[in-house]
Short mmCIF file of C-alpha atoms in Angstrom, two decimals:
data_model
loop_
_atom_site.label_atom_id
_atom_site.label_comp_id
_atom_site.label_asym_id
_atom_site.label_seq_id
_atom_site.Cartn_x
_atom_site.Cartn_y
_atom_site.Cartn_z
CA UNK A 1 23.08 60.64 46.28
CA UNK A 2 20.14 60.60 48.63
CA UNK A 3 19.36 61.23 52.27
CA UNK A 4 18.97 58.23 54.60
CA UNK A 5 15.27 59.00 54.90
CA UNK A 6 14.73 58.88 51.15
CA UNK A 7 12.58 56.05 49.83
CA UNK A 8 14.20 52.87 48.59
CA UNK A 9 11.92 52.74 45.60
CA UNK A 10 9.82 55.44 43.97
CA UNK A 11 7.31 54.80 41.20
CA UNK A 12 5.88 57.71 39.26
CA UNK A 13 2.92 57.64 36.90
CA UNK A 14 3.16 53.95 36.05
CA UNK A 15 0.73 52.93 33.31
CA UNK A 16 0.37 49.73 31.36
CA UNK A 17 -2.27 48.68 28.87
CA UNK A 18 -2.96 45.30 27.35
CA UNK A 19 -4.54 46.37 24.09
CA UNK A 20 -7.77 48.14 25.07
CA UNK A 21 -7.68 46.80 28.61
CA UNK A 22 -6.08 48.86 31.38
CA UNK A 23 -3.54 46.93 33.45
CA UNK A 24 -2.39 49.78 35.58
CA UNK A 25 -3.16 53.50 35.28
CA UNK A 26 -1.03 56.35 36.59
CA UNK A 27 0.20 54.68 39.78
CA UNK A 28 2.70 56.51 41.97
CA UNK A 29 4.10 55.27 45.26
CA UNK A 30 7.19 55.22 47.44
CA UNK A 31 8.55 52.40 49.56
CA UNK A 32 11.02 52.98 52.37
CA UNK A 33 13.51 50.56 53.81
CA UNK A 34 11.85 48.17 56.24
CA UNK A 35 8.38 49.13 55.05
CA UNK A 36 5.82 46.50 54.10
CA UNK A 37 3.17 47.58 51.64
CA UNK A 38 0.19 45.39 50.82
CA UNK A 39 -1.53 45.83 47.46
CA UNK A 40 -5.12 44.63 47.72
CA UNK A 41 -8.02 44.39 45.32
CA UNK A 42 -9.98 41.78 43.44
CA UNK A 43 -8.71 39.69 40.55
CA UNK A 44 -8.15 41.91 37.56
CA UNK A 45 -7.71 45.06 39.68
CA UNK A 46 -4.17 45.50 38.37
CA UNK A 47 -2.25 44.49 41.47
CA UNK A 48 -0.15 41.82 39.75
CA UNK A 49 0.55 44.18 36.86
CA UNK A 50 1.78 46.76 39.35
CA UNK A 51 4.02 44.17 40.98
CA UNK A 52 5.39 43.20 37.57
CA UNK A 53 6.14 46.83 36.74
CA UNK A 54 7.80 47.62 40.07
CA UNK A 55 10.01 44.57 39.75
CA UNK A 56 10.88 45.34 36.10
CA UNK A 57 9.37 42.10 34.87
CA UNK A 58 6.97 44.17 32.77
CA UNK A 59 7.72 47.34 30.86
CA UNK A 60 5.40 50.31 31.42
CA UNK A 61 3.78 52.34 28.64
CA UNK A 62 4.44 55.41 30.73
CA UNK A 63 6.08 56.30 34.01
CA UNK A 64 9.27 55.25 35.71
CA UNK A 65 10.64 53.51 38.77
CA UNK A 66 13.67 54.80 40.63
CA UNK A 67 15.60 52.62 43.06
CA UNK A 68 18.34 53.41 45.55
CA UNK A 69 21.08 50.86 44.92
CA UNK A 70 23.27 49.45 47.70
CA UNK A 71 25.91 51.92 46.62
CA UNK A 72 23.49 54.76 47.48
CA UNK A 73 23.06 55.77 43.84
CA UNK A 74 19.52 56.29 42.62
CA UNK A 75 18.87 54.58 39.32
CA UNK A 76 16.03 54.53 36.86
CA UNK A 77 15.22 50.83 36.71
CA UNK A 78 14.06 50.82 33.12
CA UNK A 79 17.37 52.32 32.03
CA UNK A 80 19.47 49.60 33.66
CA UNK A 81 21.45 47.29 31.44
CA UNK A 82 20.32 43.67 31.39
CA UNK A 83 23.34 42.52 33.44
CA UNK A 84 22.71 45.15 36.10
CA UNK A 85 19.03 44.31 36.22
CA UNK A 86 19.70 40.60 36.63
CA UNK A 87 22.22 41.29 39.36
CA UNK A 88 19.62 43.34 41.21
CA UNK A 89 17.02 40.57 40.84
CA UNK A 90 19.43 37.99 42.17
CA UNK A 91 20.88 39.85 45.11
CA UNK A 92 19.11 42.94 46.39
CA UNK A 93 15.62 41.70 45.56
CA UNK A 94 13.63 38.61 46.27
CA UNK A 95 10.51 37.26 44.62
CA UNK A 96 8.05 34.89 46.23
CA UNK A 97 5.49 33.60 43.73
CA UNK A 98 2.15 32.05 44.48
CA UNK A 99 3.08 29.28 42.06
CA UNK A 100 6.34 27.89 43.45
CA UNK A 101 7.21 26.52 40.02
CA UNK A 102 7.90 30.10 38.90
CA UNK A 103 10.34 30.68 41.75
CA UNK A 104 12.02 27.30 42.06
CA UNK A 105 13.62 24.79 39.78
CA UNK A 106 11.50 21.77 40.56
CA UNK A 107 14.02 19.20 39.32
CA UNK A 108 16.97 20.65 41.26
CA UNK A 109 17.56 19.76 44.92
CA UNK A 110 16.46 22.15 47.68
CA UNK A 111 20.11 22.81 48.48
CA UNK A 112 20.80 23.43 44.80
CA UNK A 113 17.96 25.95 44.56
CA UNK A 114 19.37 27.94 47.46
CA UNK A 115 22.98 27.46 46.41
CA UNK A 116 22.31 28.71 42.90
CA UNK A 117 21.60 32.17 44.18
CA UNK A 118 24.84 32.18 46.15
CA UNK A 119 26.81 31.05 43.10
CA UNK A 120 25.23 33.87 41.12
CA UNK A 121 26.84 36.33 43.51
CA UNK A 122 30.21 34.68 43.29
CA UNK A 123 30.28 31.96 45.94
CA UNK A 124 32.42 29.05 44.71
CA UNK A 125 33.31 26.88 47.69
CA UNK A 126 30.99 23.84 47.66
CA UNK A 127 31.22 23.15 51.39
CA UNK A 128 30.44 26.75 52.32
CA UNK A 129 27.53 26.97 49.89
CA UNK A 130 26.08 23.74 51.27
CA UNK A 131 26.53 24.91 54.87
CA UNK A 132 24.82 28.23 54.14
CA UNK A 133 21.99 26.44 52.32
CA UNK A 134 21.53 24.12 55.32
CA UNK A 135 21.50 27.10 57.62
CA UNK A 136 18.71 28.80 55.66
CA UNK A 137 16.69 25.62 55.23
CA UNK A 138 16.74 25.29 58.98
CA UNK A 139 15.61 28.87 59.46
CA UNK A 140 12.59 28.26 57.26
CA UNK A 141 11.91 25.05 59.16
CA UNK A 142 12.86 22.54 56.49
CA UNK A 143 14.71 19.58 57.99
CA UNK A 144 18.40 19.31 57.03
CA UNK A 145 17.94 15.80 55.72
CA UNK A 146 15.64 17.14 52.99
CA UNK A 147 18.47 19.20 51.45
CA UNK A 148 19.04 16.74 48.60
CA UNK A 149 15.35 16.30 47.81
CA UNK A 150 13.75 18.18 44.94
CA UNK A 151 10.91 20.64 45.60
CA UNK A 152 8.69 18.44 43.43
CA UNK A 153 8.66 16.09 46.45
CA UNK A 154 7.73 18.93 48.86
CA UNK A 155 4.32 20.00 50.14
CA UNK A 156 2.90 23.38 49.11
CA UNK A 157 3.88 25.02 52.38
CA UNK A 158 7.44 23.67 52.20
CA UNK A 159 7.82 24.93 48.64
CA UNK A 160 6.84 28.43 49.75
CA UNK A 161 9.29 28.27 52.62
CA UNK A 162 12.01 27.08 50.26
CA UNK A 163 11.30 30.05 47.99
CA UNK A 164 11.81 32.32 50.97
CA UNK A 165 15.09 30.62 51.94
CA UNK A 166 16.32 30.95 48.38
CA UNK A 167 15.55 34.67 48.40
CA UNK A 168 16.89 35.41 51.84
CA UNK A 169 20.28 33.84 51.29
CA UNK A 170 21.62 36.96 49.56
CA UNK A 171 20.13 39.26 52.23
CA UNK A 172 17.88 41.25 49.90
CA UNK A 173 16.56 44.66 50.89
CA UNK A 174 13.29 44.32 49.00
CA UNK A 175 11.01 41.35 48.45
CA UNK A 176 8.08 41.15 46.06
CA UNK A 177 5.40 38.65 46.98
CA UNK A 178 2.50 37.62 44.80
CA UNK A 179 -0.23 35.94 46.88
CA UNK A 180 2.43 34.08 48.91
CA UNK A 181 -0.15 32.18 50.96
CA UNK A 182 -2.66 31.60 48.17
CA UNK A 183 -3.97 28.06 47.94
CA UNK A 184 -2.42 26.88 51.21
CA UNK A 185 -4.30 25.29 54.10
CA UNK A 186 -4.99 27.70 56.93
CA UNK A 187 -2.56 26.08 59.39
CA UNK A 188 0.15 26.03 56.73
CA UNK A 189 -0.61 29.68 55.96
CA UNK A 190 -0.18 30.65 59.61
CA UNK A 191 3.28 29.11 59.74
CA UNK A 192 4.34 30.84 56.53
CA UNK A 193 2.92 34.20 57.65
CA UNK A 194 4.76 33.93 60.92
CA UNK A 195 8.03 33.25 59.08
CA UNK A 196 7.53 36.17 56.72
CA UNK A 197 6.60 38.44 59.62
CA UNK A 198 9.67 37.54 61.64
CA UNK A 199 12.07 37.83 58.66
CA UNK A 200 10.68 41.22 57.77
CA UNK A 201 11.15 42.37 61.36
CA UNK A 202 14.54 40.77 61.97
CA UNK A 203 16.18 41.82 58.71
CA UNK A 204 14.41 45.14 58.17
CA UNK A 205 13.18 43.99 54.78
CA UNK A 206 10.99 46.14 52.63
CA UNK A 207 8.26 44.18 50.92
CA UNK A 208 5.47 44.62 48.42
CA UNK A 209 2.83 41.96 48.99
CA UNK A 210 0.03 41.44 46.55
CA UNK A 211 -2.88 39.72 48.22
CA UNK A 212 -6.63 39.56 48.07
CA UNK A 213 -6.66 38.39 51.69
CA UNK A 214 -7.20 41.38 53.98
CA UNK A 215 -6.19 39.32 57.03
CA UNK A 216 -2.78 38.74 55.43
CA UNK A 217 -2.49 42.46 54.73
CA UNK A 218 -3.50 43.28 58.33
CA UNK A 219 -0.94 40.92 59.81
CA UNK A 220 2.03 41.76 57.61
CA UNK A 221 1.78 45.26 56.22
CA UNK A 222 2.32 48.79 57.47
CA UNK A 223 0.50 50.38 54.58
CA UNK A 224 -2.24 49.31 52.20
CA UNK A 225 -2.83 50.29 48.62
CA UNK A 226 -6.33 49.47 47.34
CA UNK A 227 -6.58 49.00 43.58
CA UNK A 228 -9.56 48.86 41.30
CA UNK A 229 -9.69 48.86 37.51
CA UNK A 230 -5.95 49.50 37.41
CA UNK A 231 -6.06 52.58 39.62
CA UNK A 232 -5.10 53.22 43.22
CA UNK A 233 -8.38 54.26 44.82
CA UNK A 234 -7.35 54.43 48.47
CA UNK A 235 -4.12 54.25 50.41
CA UNK A 236 -3.04 54.73 54.00
CA UNK A 237 -1.97 53.04 57.19
CA UNK A 238 -3.14 49.44 57.17
CA UNK A 239 -5.37 49.69 60.23
CA UNK A 240 -6.73 53.04 59.06
CA UNK A 241 -7.81 51.66 55.70
CA UNK A 242 -9.25 48.48 57.22
CA UNK A 243 -10.97 50.08 60.24
CA UNK A 244 -12.06 53.34 58.64
CA UNK A 245 -12.35 52.65 54.92
CA UNK A 246 -13.40 55.66 52.96
CA UNK A 247 -14.08 54.64 49.38
CA UNK A 248 -17.23 52.69 48.48
CA UNK A 249 -15.19 49.87 47.00
CA UNK A 250 -12.90 49.60 50.05
CA UNK A 251 -15.93 49.56 52.32
CA UNK A 252 -17.34 46.73 50.23
CA UNK A 253 -14.06 44.78 50.40
CA UNK A 254 -13.83 45.17 54.17
CA UNK A 255 -17.52 44.35 54.67
CA UNK A 256 -17.16 41.20 52.56
CA UNK A 257 -14.61 39.56 54.84
CA UNK A 258 -16.00 36.65 56.82
CA UNK A 259 -15.56 37.17 60.55
CA UNK A 260 -14.48 34.21 62.63
CA UNK B 1 9.32 63.71 81.32
CA UNK B 2 8.24 67.06 82.69
CA UNK B 3 4.91 66.93 84.47
CA UNK B 4 2.25 69.44 83.34
CA UNK B 5 3.70 69.77 79.87
CA UNK B 6 1.00 69.55 77.20
CA UNK B 7 1.29 66.28 75.31
CA UNK B 8 -1.98 66.05 73.35
CA UNK B 9 -3.81 69.05 71.86
CA UNK B 10 -7.04 68.60 69.93
CA UNK B 11 -8.45 71.56 68.06
CA UNK B 12 -11.84 71.54 66.29
CA UNK B 13 -11.61 67.89 65.35
CA UNK B 14 -14.60 66.48 63.48
CA UNK B 15 -15.50 63.03 62.23
CA UNK B 16 -18.36 61.77 60.09
CA UNK B 17 -18.70 58.25 58.78
CA UNK B 18 -20.13 57.93 55.30
CA UNK B 19 -21.65 54.49 54.83
CA UNK B 20 -21.49 53.81 51.11
CA UNK B 21 -23.06 50.40 51.50
CA UNK B 22 -26.14 52.08 52.91
CA UNK B 23 -26.70 54.49 50.11
CA UNK B 24 -24.05 56.94 51.26
CA UNK B 25 -25.76 57.61 54.59
CA UNK B 26 -23.87 60.14 56.61
CA UNK B 27 -23.25 59.46 60.28
CA UNK B 28 -21.79 62.46 62.11
CA UNK B 29 -19.92 61.27 65.21
CA UNK B 30 -18.26 64.30 66.77
CA UNK B 31 -17.38 67.85 65.86
CA UNK B 32 -15.57 70.73 67.49
CA UNK B 33 -13.49 68.42 69.65
CA UNK B 34 -10.98 70.59 71.49
CA UNK B 35 -9.12 69.68 74.68
CA UNK B 36 -5.61 69.08 75.99
CA UNK B 37 -3.93 66.35 78.00
CA UNK B 38 -0.83 67.10 80.03
CA UNK B 39 2.03 64.93 81.17
CA UNK B 40 1.31 63.20 84.48
CA UNK B 41 -2.48 63.53 84.36
CA UNK B 42 -5.22 61.08 83.55
CA UNK B 43 -8.13 62.55 81.63
CA UNK B 44 -11.31 60.52 81.25
CA UNK B 45 -13.66 60.80 78.32
CA UNK B 46 -17.20 60.79 79.70
CA UNK B 47 -20.61 60.50 78.11
CA UNK B 48 -23.04 57.79 77.06
CA UNK B 49 -22.31 54.92 74.67
CA UNK B 50 -22.30 56.07 71.09
CA UNK B 51 -21.24 59.62 71.98
CA UNK B 52 -17.94 59.11 70.13
CA UNK B 53 -15.50 58.42 72.95
CA UNK B 54 -13.81 55.50 71.21
CA UNK B 55 -13.74 57.36 67.92
CA UNK B 56 -11.83 60.22 69.56
CA UNK B 57 -9.26 57.80 70.99
CA UNK B 58 -8.92 56.07 67.63
CA UNK B 59 -8.37 59.38 65.85
CA UNK B 60 -5.61 60.26 68.32
CA UNK B 61 -3.98 56.91 67.60
CA UNK B 62 -4.37 57.49 63.86
CA UNK B 63 -6.58 54.46 63.51
CA UNK B 64 -9.54 56.57 62.36
CA UNK B 65 -9.02 59.56 60.12
CA UNK B 66 -10.20 62.98 61.22
CA UNK B 67 -12.18 64.90 58.60
CA UNK B 68 -11.05 68.28 59.88
CA UNK B 69 -9.23 69.92 62.76
CA UNK B 70 -5.82 69.29 64.25
CA UNK B 71 -4.59 66.46 66.47
CA UNK B 72 -1.27 67.66 67.79
CA UNK B 73 1.04 65.27 69.56
CA UNK B 74 4.23 66.18 71.40
CA UNK B 75 6.68 63.82 69.75
CA UNK B 76 10.37 63.43 70.43
CA UNK B 77 11.21 66.18 68.01
CA UNK B 78 8.37 68.58 68.73
CA UNK B 79 4.69 68.85 67.82
CA UNK B 80 3.27 66.76 65.00
CA UNK B 81 -0.24 67.17 63.62
CA UNK B 82 -1.30 63.58 63.38
CA UNK B 83 -4.43 64.46 61.43
CA UNK B 84 -2.21 65.53 58.55
CA UNK B 85 0.81 63.29 59.02
CA UNK B 86 2.22 60.73 56.59
CA UNK B 87 1.64 57.06 57.48
CA UNK B 88 5.33 56.68 58.29
CA UNK B 89 5.24 59.59 60.71
CA UNK B 90 2.19 58.11 62.44
CA UNK B 91 3.92 54.73 62.77
CA UNK B 92 7.00 56.43 64.19
CA UNK B 93 4.83 58.28 66.75
CA UNK B 94 3.14 55.03 67.75
CA UNK B 95 6.50 53.42 68.24
CA UNK B 96 8.08 56.20 70.26
CA UNK B 97 5.25 58.14 71.85
CA UNK B 98 1.68 56.80 71.79
CA UNK B 99 0.56 53.55 73.40
CA UNK B 100 -2.97 52.23 72.98
CA UNK B 101 -4.79 49.54 74.91
CA UNK B 102 -8.09 48.24 73.65
CA UNK B 103 -10.13 45.39 75.01
CA UNK B 104 -9.36 43.07 72.18
CA UNK B 105 -6.23 41.16 71.39
CA UNK B 106 -5.30 40.64 67.79
CA UNK B 107 -3.64 37.27 67.94
CA UNK B 108 -0.52 36.55 65.96
CA UNK B 109 -0.34 32.92 64.88
CA UNK B 110 2.23 30.76 66.66
CA UNK B 111 3.71 33.49 68.86
CA UNK B 112 3.54 32.74 72.58
CA UNK B 113 1.91 35.03 75.13
CA UNK B 114 5.26 35.75 76.72
CA UNK B 115 6.88 36.61 73.39
CA UNK B 116 4.02 38.85 72.26
CA UNK B 117 4.43 40.95 75.40
CA UNK B 118 8.24 40.91 75.20
CA UNK B 119 8.10 42.04 71.56
CA UNK B 120 5.91 44.95 72.63
CA UNK B 121 8.44 45.84 75.33
CA UNK B 122 11.33 45.83 72.83
CA UNK B 123 9.57 48.45 70.70
CA UNK B 124 10.73 51.31 72.85
CA UNK B 125 14.26 50.03 73.04
CA UNK B 126 14.46 47.54 75.93
CA UNK B 127 17.04 44.85 75.20
CA UNK B 128 15.79 41.29 75.06
CA UNK B 129 16.72 40.37 78.64
CA UNK B 130 14.96 43.45 80.03
CA UNK B 131 11.98 42.86 77.74
CA UNK B 132 11.69 39.26 78.96
CA UNK B 133 11.72 40.46 82.56
CA UNK B 134 9.11 43.11 81.84
CA UNK B 135 6.92 40.51 80.11
CA UNK B 136 7.19 38.07 83.03
CA UNK B 137 6.43 40.87 85.51
CA UNK B 138 3.29 41.94 83.66
CA UNK B 139 1.99 38.43 83.05
CA UNK B 140 2.45 37.69 86.70
CA UNK B 141 0.69 40.74 88.11
CA UNK B 142 -2.13 40.22 85.60
CA UNK B 143 -2.54 36.70 86.96
CA UNK B 144 -1.81 34.77 83.77
CA UNK B 145 -0.95 31.24 84.94
CA UNK B 146 2.68 30.48 84.16
CA UNK B 147 1.77 27.29 82.28
CA UNK B 148 0.18 29.52 79.60
CA UNK B 149 3.14 31.82 79.04
CA UNK B 150 4.75 29.67 76.37
CA UNK B 151 1.51 29.07 74.47
CA UNK B 152 0.03 31.24 71.72
CA UNK B 153 -3.05 33.04 73.11
CA UNK B 154 -5.33 31.99 70.24
CA UNK B 155 -6.93 29.31 72.42
CA UNK B 156 -7.01 31.36 75.65
CA UNK B 157 -10.27 32.52 77.21
CA UNK B 158 -11.56 36.00 76.38
CA UNK B 159 -10.49 37.31 79.78
CA UNK B 160 -6.99 35.89 79.43
CA UNK B 161 -6.60 37.36 75.95
CA UNK B 162 -7.75 40.72 77.27
CA UNK B 163 -5.10 40.62 80.00
CA UNK B 164 -2.39 39.66 77.47
CA UNK B 165 -3.46 42.70 75.50
CA UNK B 166 -3.22 44.90 78.59
CA UNK B 167 0.24 43.48 79.28
CA UNK B 168 1.24 44.45 75.72
CA UNK B 169 -0.12 47.96 76.21
CA UNK B 170 1.91 48.50 79.38
CA UNK B 171 5.02 46.63 78.22
CA UNK B 172 6.52 49.62 76.48
CA UNK B 173 6.54 52.81 78.52
CA UNK B 174 5.51 55.62 76.23
CA UNK B 175 4.84 59.28 77.13
CA UNK B 176 1.19 59.05 75.96
CA UNK B 177 -1.18 56.24 76.85
CA UNK B 178 -4.67 55.79 75.39
CA UNK B 179 -6.95 53.37 77.23
CA UNK B 180 -10.20 52.11 75.70
CA UNK B 181 -12.00 50.41 78.58
CA UNK B 182 -9.05 48.30 79.62
CA UNK B 183 -10.84 47.00 82.72
CA UNK B 184 -14.14 46.02 81.10
CA UNK B 185 -15.17 42.57 82.32
CA UNK B 186 -12.09 42.03 84.49
CA UNK B 187 -12.48 40.60 88.00
CA UNK B 188 -11.65 42.69 91.07
CA UNK B 189 -8.07 41.43 91.48
CA UNK B 190 -7.19 42.17 87.86
CA UNK B 191 -8.97 45.52 87.95
CA UNK B 192 -6.82 46.46 90.90
CA UNK B 193 -3.71 45.36 89.03
CA UNK B 194 -4.62 47.56 86.06
CA UNK B 195 -5.38 50.52 88.33
CA UNK B 196 -1.91 50.10 89.82
CA UNK B 197 -0.30 49.95 86.36
CA UNK B 198 -2.11 53.13 85.32
CA UNK B 199 -1.12 54.92 88.52
CA UNK B 200 2.51 53.93 88.00
CA UNK B 201 2.50 55.36 84.48
CA UNK B 202 0.93 58.55 85.80
CA UNK B 203 3.59 58.94 88.47
CA UNK B 204 6.20 58.43 85.77
CA UNK B 205 4.72 61.42 83.94
CA UNK B 206 2.73 59.79 81.16
CA UNK B 207 -0.21 61.71 79.70
CA UNK B 208 -3.15 59.33 79.94
CA UNK B 209 -6.48 59.58 78.16
CA UNK B 210 -9.01 56.88 78.84
CA UNK B 211 -12.51 55.54 78.69
CA UNK B 212 -13.63 53.72 81.83
CA UNK B 213 -17.17 52.57 82.34
CA UNK B 214 -16.29 51.15 85.72
CA UNK B 215 -16.92 54.01 88.16
CA UNK B 216 -14.64 52.70 90.86
CA UNK B 217 -11.71 52.49 88.46
CA UNK B 218 -12.51 55.90 87.05
CA UNK B 219 -12.63 57.50 90.49
CA UNK B 220 -9.29 56.01 91.40
CA UNK B 221 -7.33 57.04 88.31
CA UNK B 222 -9.02 60.12 86.83
CA UNK B 223 -7.86 63.68 87.45
CA UNK B 224 -10.60 65.26 85.39
CA UNK B 225 -13.29 64.42 82.89
CA UNK B 226 -13.95 65.70 79.39
CA UNK B 227 -17.64 65.34 78.56
CA UNK B 228 -17.91 64.13 75.00
CA UNK B 229 -21.56 65.28 74.78
CA UNK B 230 -20.27 68.82 74.31
CA UNK B 231 -18.77 67.63 71.01
CA UNK B 232 -22.04 66.28 69.70
CA UNK B 233 -22.52 67.28 66.05
CA UNK B 234 -26.08 68.51 66.81
CA UNK B 235 -24.79 70.93 69.43
CA UNK B 236 -22.39 72.40 66.92
CA UNK B 237 -24.86 72.46 64.05
CA UNK B 238 -27.29 74.49 66.18
#
């Protein structure tokens, strides 16, 4: 058992190689309930590998990840059975992908995409599932009458919002996001960021957000982890790292942002 | 809050910026910064531009990191050295204890002026009705026209955004208040409103540390001045 102030997730010494290339080297971090951590760095810095390892979608060469389950038990994620792991992925965790096709079934209706996650946790009553799906579509600002449309007919921004609805329906405690606003128009981004920000605040979600956009990190995160060549080179409070960057690479990242 | 109780204690705080993009040039800002601020007093940081006044405020808020020394803050559960605290502890202190008002508003997309201020008020535990009232009160005394309250401030004028930011800073009533030129470029009516807000926080026992270039404002709110030139790195190197 753990104290209430104990982290939700603790990673220790995570390393992953792809042949000779380093994906992620000796990364340790803790995430508390309600805490939003942004992982920033350029392409190839290892941030997506880290996200994959934390969410058990990749297996590390070394290191482990411990997670405090809803029951209060701390478990080593790489020792979970496949059924337990899938249950965790479908209920206590959410995943918002940059490419909506990885997070949604494009040929299944919006309502079906949301409902699927409810059925996975045992909901059976069609009317109740549909009502709950409608409720969440509304919260992510998708009109009720679109419930029977497939995401293939949705705009990029709507697909991202549908991914969020699908995740939120089981009230997860932790959400992993991989460039959630990547490739969207600025106005569409703003709407999505505002939704994410309010859900995180209202539901006390913890989140790990991989982004190369420092403005996204500034708006959403409490803490920043800067990665380069697979290593964490700087970490701290978001405004501290962005306003008083210490490492040469972080200073370069911050100095490279276009001011508007 | 007990008046006269020490709330902020700085001891031998030093800060140097190292500019890696300029060949690792070292830019010493302050060193040997030591002073206290008590509950119910307003201390002003004095000295010329570039002397490090803002940097000192930012270190006390945890926005800049101190290289050495201690920045002790009287939190709810006793003293915390913010210079060596975990990010989570700093965030908790900001929520419960330290307010900070700068001149610049960081706009949140799509959130209205009224809601930005109300959200700030809720941070120290006001319920939503009380937070809404506090927001309306502040927007009104800072002369934000009511037709703007429901709009996001992104398109507001610089002066209006500055006043929204001030409203946010005063929305939650925390025991420590840091003010970085809150009245810069305000007109007389709004300056007077801010002076009144500061005085009210002082009477309520807040420990206030500020930078005010406006002499009239400074004379009306300040109890004493700390001259930042005495923390110049050259003085201490000599």
